[in-house]
XYZ file of C-alpha atoms in Angstrom:
352
model
C 189.116 81.824 48.470
C 185.819 81.426 50.285
C 184.135 80.556 47.014
C 186.738 77.890 46.228
C 186.457 76.403 49.741
C 182.669 76.248 49.378
C 182.994 74.383 46.074
C 185.328 71.812 47.634
C 182.956 71.283 50.567
C 180.027 70.747 48.191
C 182.035 68.173 46.194
C 182.920 66.272 49.341
C 179.240 66.131 50.438
C 178.212 64.803 47.044
C 180.834 62.028 47.236
C 179.706 61.010 50.709
C 176.082 60.997 49.595
C 176.845 58.744 46.619
C 178.812 56.367 48.851
C 175.907 56.153 51.283
C 173.437 55.511 48.480
C 175.708 52.843 47.078
C 175.708 51.027 50.464
C 171.925 51.097 50.651
C 171.380 49.697 47.178
C 173.970 46.927 47.624
C 172.328 45.347 50.700
C 169.129 44.027 49.017
C 171.279 42.458 46.300
C 173.288 40.615 48.995
C 170.116 39.355 50.803
C 168.276 38.235 47.666
C 169.338 34.563 48.003
C 168.078 34.517 51.614
C 164.785 36.074 50.520
C 164.454 33.499 47.759
C 165.153 30.715 50.244
C 162.548 32.095 52.624
C 159.982 32.273 49.833
C 160.781 28.693 48.822
C 160.406 27.553 52.421
C 157.021 29.288 52.716
C 155.910 27.693 49.469
C 156.991 24.278 50.743
C 155.083 24.795 53.971
C 151.991 25.860 52.045
C 152.267 22.739 49.912
C 152.631 20.565 53.014
C 149.734 22.290 54.784
C 147.048 22.989 52.188
C 144.605 25.750 52.953
C 141.367 24.371 54.316
C 137.962 25.090 52.858
C 134.538 23.562 52.580
C 133.012 21.665 55.482
C 133.476 18.842 57.965
C 130.658 16.678 59.289
C 130.974 15.713 62.934
C 128.738 13.452 65.012
C 129.006 14.390 68.706
C 127.362 13.354 71.960
C 126.237 15.735 74.695
C 126.794 18.214 76.206
C 125.208 20.138 73.362
C 126.645 23.483 74.471
C 130.182 22.134 74.150
C 129.557 20.730 70.675
C 128.285 24.104 69.489
C 131.238 25.975 70.977
C 133.769 23.579 69.457
C 132.139 23.926 66.055
C 132.089 27.735 66.219
C 135.710 27.958 67.381
C 136.946 25.582 64.684
C 135.127 27.530 61.962
C 136.556 30.808 63.220
C 140.063 29.334 63.231
C 139.972 27.576 59.851
C 137.015 28.910 57.855
C 135.688 25.345 57.570
C 131.986 24.978 58.284
C 130.985 22.282 60.763
C 127.836 20.300 60.109
C 126.757 18.461 63.245
C 124.582 15.638 64.386
C 124.180 15.567 68.148
C 122.764 12.587 69.993
C 123.433 9.819 72.456
C 126.030 7.188 71.671
C 123.221 4.817 70.708
C 121.662 7.347 68.351
C 124.996 8.122 66.706
C 125.772 4.437 66.148
C 122.309 3.864 64.690
C 122.813 6.759 62.285
C 126.196 5.432 61.175
C 124.664 2.051 60.477
C 121.848 3.602 58.457
C 124.375 5.575 56.370
C 126.736 2.713 55.574
C 125.817 2.699 51.881
C 126.238 6.475 51.621
C 128.718 7.704 54.285
C 128.212 11.256 55.507
C 130.266 11.669 58.682
C 133.931 12.665 58.724
C 134.574 12.603 62.472
C 132.642 10.681 65.110
C 132.882 11.305 68.844
C 131.276 8.826 71.218
C 130.765 8.717 74.977
C 131.930 5.102 75.040
C 135.483 3.888 74.504
C 134.264 0.304 74.087
C 131.952 1.339 71.257
C 134.897 3.110 69.663
C 136.881 -0.117 69.859
C 133.996 -1.902 68.142
C 134.139 0.580 65.250
C 137.875 -0.028 65.049
C 137.362 -3.800 65.002
C 135.002 -3.369 62.054
C 137.853 -1.749 60.105
C 136.157 1.588 59.642
C 138.688 3.986 61.182
C 141.591 6.000 59.784
C 144.950 5.982 61.557
C 146.375 9.413 62.368
C 148.694 11.069 64.887
C 147.021 14.285 66.045
C 148.734 17.470 67.110
C 149.822 17.520 70.770
C 149.622 13.729 70.983
C 152.608 13.791 73.340
C 150.535 15.736 75.884
C 147.558 13.356 75.937
C 146.795 11.376 79.110
C 148.455 7.931 79.026
C 146.250 5.334 77.371
C 143.850 7.871 75.858
C 145.122 7.213 72.332
C 145.031 3.575 71.259
C 148.133 1.777 69.991
C 147.018 2.081 66.355
C 146.278 5.812 66.545
C 142.598 5.424 65.689
C 140.847 6.424 68.933
C 141.664 9.833 70.390
C 140.419 10.580 73.908
C 140.087 14.341 73.663
C 137.968 14.450 76.834
C 136.431 12.041 79.308
C 133.668 11.550 81.799
C 133.437 9.397 84.873
C 130.342 8.021 86.523
C 129.618 8.415 90.201
C 126.774 8.376 92.651
C 124.573 11.459 92.348
C 122.068 12.133 95.095
C 119.412 14.684 95.980
C 120.525 16.478 99.137
C 116.957 17.329 100.151
C 116.165 13.608 100.226
C 119.507 12.365 101.587
C 121.638 15.108 103.163
C 124.867 13.066 103.051
C 125.852 9.879 101.261
C 129.121 7.981 100.832
C 127.937 4.369 100.366
C 130.076 2.113 98.195
C 128.494 0.347 95.221
C 127.358 -2.834 97.054
C 126.017 -0.790 99.976
C 123.451 0.869 97.730
C 121.507 -2.400 97.951
C 120.887 -1.806 101.671
C 117.257 -1.750 102.787
C 117.528 1.924 103.811
C 117.761 2.797 100.084
C 114.841 0.591 99.034
C 113.052 2.030 95.960
C 115.227 5.164 96.078
C 117.794 4.151 93.455
C 117.835 4.717 89.703
C 120.363 4.164 86.915
C 120.659 5.542 83.358
C 119.634 3.146 80.611
C 122.954 1.493 79.700
C 121.672 0.680 76.211
C 121.324 4.438 75.591
C 124.129 5.815 77.762
C 127.580 4.760 76.598
C 129.147 5.931 79.855
C 126.813 3.792 81.956
C 127.302 0.816 79.653
C 131.073 1.025 79.984
C 130.806 1.421 83.742
C 128.760 -1.773 84.043
C 131.215 -3.617 81.786
C 134.109 -2.404 83.935
C 132.219 -3.250 87.098
C 131.541 -6.871 86.153
C 135.016 -7.479 84.680
C 136.970 -5.505 87.288
C 135.345 -6.869 90.458
C 134.671 -10.351 91.779
C 130.960 -9.840 92.445
C 129.815 -7.265 89.904
C 126.903 -9.271 88.526
C 125.725 -10.209 92.029
C 125.745 -6.531 93.022
C 123.705 -5.660 89.934
C 121.167 -8.278 90.986
C 121.056 -6.848 94.512
C 120.325 -3.370 93.125
C 117.476 -4.769 91.091
C 116.122 -6.575 94.166
C 116.276 -3.254 96.040
C 113.958 -1.542 93.552
C 116.396 -0.155 90.979
C 114.621 1.646 88.129
C 115.754 2.810 84.681
C 114.101 6.185 83.949
C 115.822 6.641 80.567
C 119.087 7.969 79.175
C 121.381 10.239 81.185
C 119.219 13.364 81.077
C 115.981 11.624 82.060
C 117.702 9.623 84.796
C 119.234 12.739 86.330
C 115.903 14.549 86.138
C 114.282 11.802 88.225
C 116.787 12.518 91.013
C 116.757 16.304 90.612
C 112.982 16.392 91.134
C 113.187 14.061 94.130
C 111.237 11.276 92.426
C 114.312 9.169 93.203
C 116.949 9.959 95.788
C 120.018 8.318 94.272
C 121.401 7.874 90.765
C 123.808 4.982 90.399
C 126.411 5.429 87.622
C 125.357 8.992 86.874
C 127.524 10.885 84.390
C 129.571 13.356 86.383
C 129.610 16.364 84.043
C 125.802 16.477 84.127
C 125.873 16.573 87.917
C 128.488 19.339 88.091
C 126.588 21.417 85.542
C 123.310 21.038 87.450
C 124.984 21.822 90.771
C 126.433 25.011 89.269
C 122.876 26.032 88.404
C 121.805 25.591 92.019
C 120.114 22.189 91.852
C 120.033 20.278 95.192
C 122.490 17.622 94.082
C 125.839 16.240 95.142
C 128.168 13.652 93.611
C 130.913 11.378 94.857
C 133.011 8.534 93.483
C 132.701 5.353 95.589
C 135.870 4.339 97.391
C 136.250 1.040 95.528
C 136.583 2.953 92.263
C 134.725 3.831 89.116
C 135.344 3.869 85.371
C 136.871 6.946 83.757
C 135.691 6.768 80.181
C 137.718 8.613 77.519
C 135.347 9.882 74.852
C 136.920 8.692 71.592
C 137.103 11.014 68.622
C 137.628 9.001 65.431
C 138.217 9.744 61.763
C 136.209 7.492 59.493
C 138.023 5.838 56.585
C 135.094 6.867 54.416
C 135.352 10.541 55.443
C 134.310 12.674 52.441
C 136.458 15.544 53.792
C 139.585 13.803 55.057
C 141.881 16.845 55.382
C 139.235 18.753 57.292
C 138.591 15.728 59.491
C 142.262 15.547 60.499
C 142.331 19.283 61.136
C 139.280 18.980 63.382
C 140.914 16.226 65.440
C 144.049 18.385 65.714
C 141.860 21.218 66.971
C 140.289 19.016 69.647
C 143.701 18.789 71.322
C 144.453 22.510 71.095
C 144.594 24.534 74.286
C 141.435 26.379 73.266
C 139.367 23.234 72.721
C 140.703 21.570 75.859
C 139.654 24.564 77.939
C 136.183 24.401 76.399
C 135.965 20.747 77.459
C 137.080 21.584 81.010
C 134.581 24.444 81.189
C 131.853 21.924 80.276
C 132.884 19.860 83.339
C 134.510 17.131 81.252
C 137.952 15.780 82.058
C 140.433 17.221 79.526
C 142.330 14.843 77.270
C 145.635 16.619 77.828
C 147.532 16.002 81.046
C 148.666 19.639 81.229
C 145.104 21.009 81.403
C 143.324 20.997 84.766
C 139.697 21.553 85.727
C 138.063 24.069 88.006
C 134.730 23.344 89.668
C 135.001 19.563 89.456
C 137.216 16.685 90.629
C 140.363 16.249 88.552
C 141.462 12.946 87.045
C 144.180 12.269 89.616
C 141.641 12.453 92.465
C 139.140 9.911 91.077
C 139.509 6.337 92.402
C 139.407 3.956 89.453
C 138.461 0.344 88.919
C 140.962 -1.783 86.989
C 139.846 -1.658 83.364
C 140.555 -4.117 80.586
C 138.912 -2.445 77.608
C 139.142 -5.489 75.359
C 137.241 -7.595 77.891
C 134.821 -4.746 78.495
C 134.132 -4.399 74.777
C 133.269 -8.079 74.584
C 130.785 -7.957 77.456
C 129.463 -4.383 77.394
C 126.349 -4.879 75.261
C 125.338 -8.126 76.963
C 125.820 -6.624 80.420
C 123.720 -3.578 79.507
C 120.922 -5.790 78.211
C 121.088 -7.942 81.339
C 120.790 -4.946 83.650
C 117.677 -3.780 81.787
C 116.143 -7.211 81.972
C 116.755 -7.376 85.725
C 114.936 -4.082 86.242
C 111.771 -4.963 84.309
């Protein structure tokens, strides 16, 4: 009897085991259509987003440390090598002109929105809607999606605190006799930020050109581009830098230089630094991917860490004044583009 009962129990276990195995083998067969659909979807996504390879050539202005960090981060993220040319806005534009017959650059970043508009007017830019465009500061992408303000600078008054302990003079007041021969300005024909400031100053105020003349009469000098102009104030050769680029000041102050910066009460020009994809880009897919990357959280933080104003409204700065706290002149960029080069040349002629 025990033997018979044991045989029955063994038969029951075998039946249960087969039933369990049958349930396990049936499930993959039922989910096969879903797996096929998932594979098809992945294939479609891969087709829509081709894997990147090769290189992208980017022309960038200072700060050099930021350009290097952006390039390294983009390469790590995508595997695409970044070939760079770093220079002032004037140097970058000169290089583009020299390469017209044999285009090299894919993406160009300038420190001057008006110069970016000039490139657009020449018909040389590709239209594109970058990633995170909905988070970009209002007005920092043009209506035709050709200029992308991924970061910005503003110009202010930078002064040496060992020469002048405190300063808050507005732009016209810098022509006062007490500042005679103490004032300098970056060369606006080399500094895109200074050039755009002067264009905004003469088009956005009633007496901009007269104030420029008064600065010149008060001994205004032009030591060179942004770096050389700031150096003249840092060393105490000059006490005040009119229209100094703010990120340079904040960086120098963080290193312990005896400098301070403020934005005059009547306002200044905040200058989005346009990133642009050239129509002639030899590596178009990589160029678009690089512009997408510029608006990523990682790249925006790198810009903020370099004391630039981020292009995205949801990214804030530490260690510098944020966009919402900078008084601004009214800016009409079309008018500024028309007068920027002439105004820069005039300022230089006044200071000779």
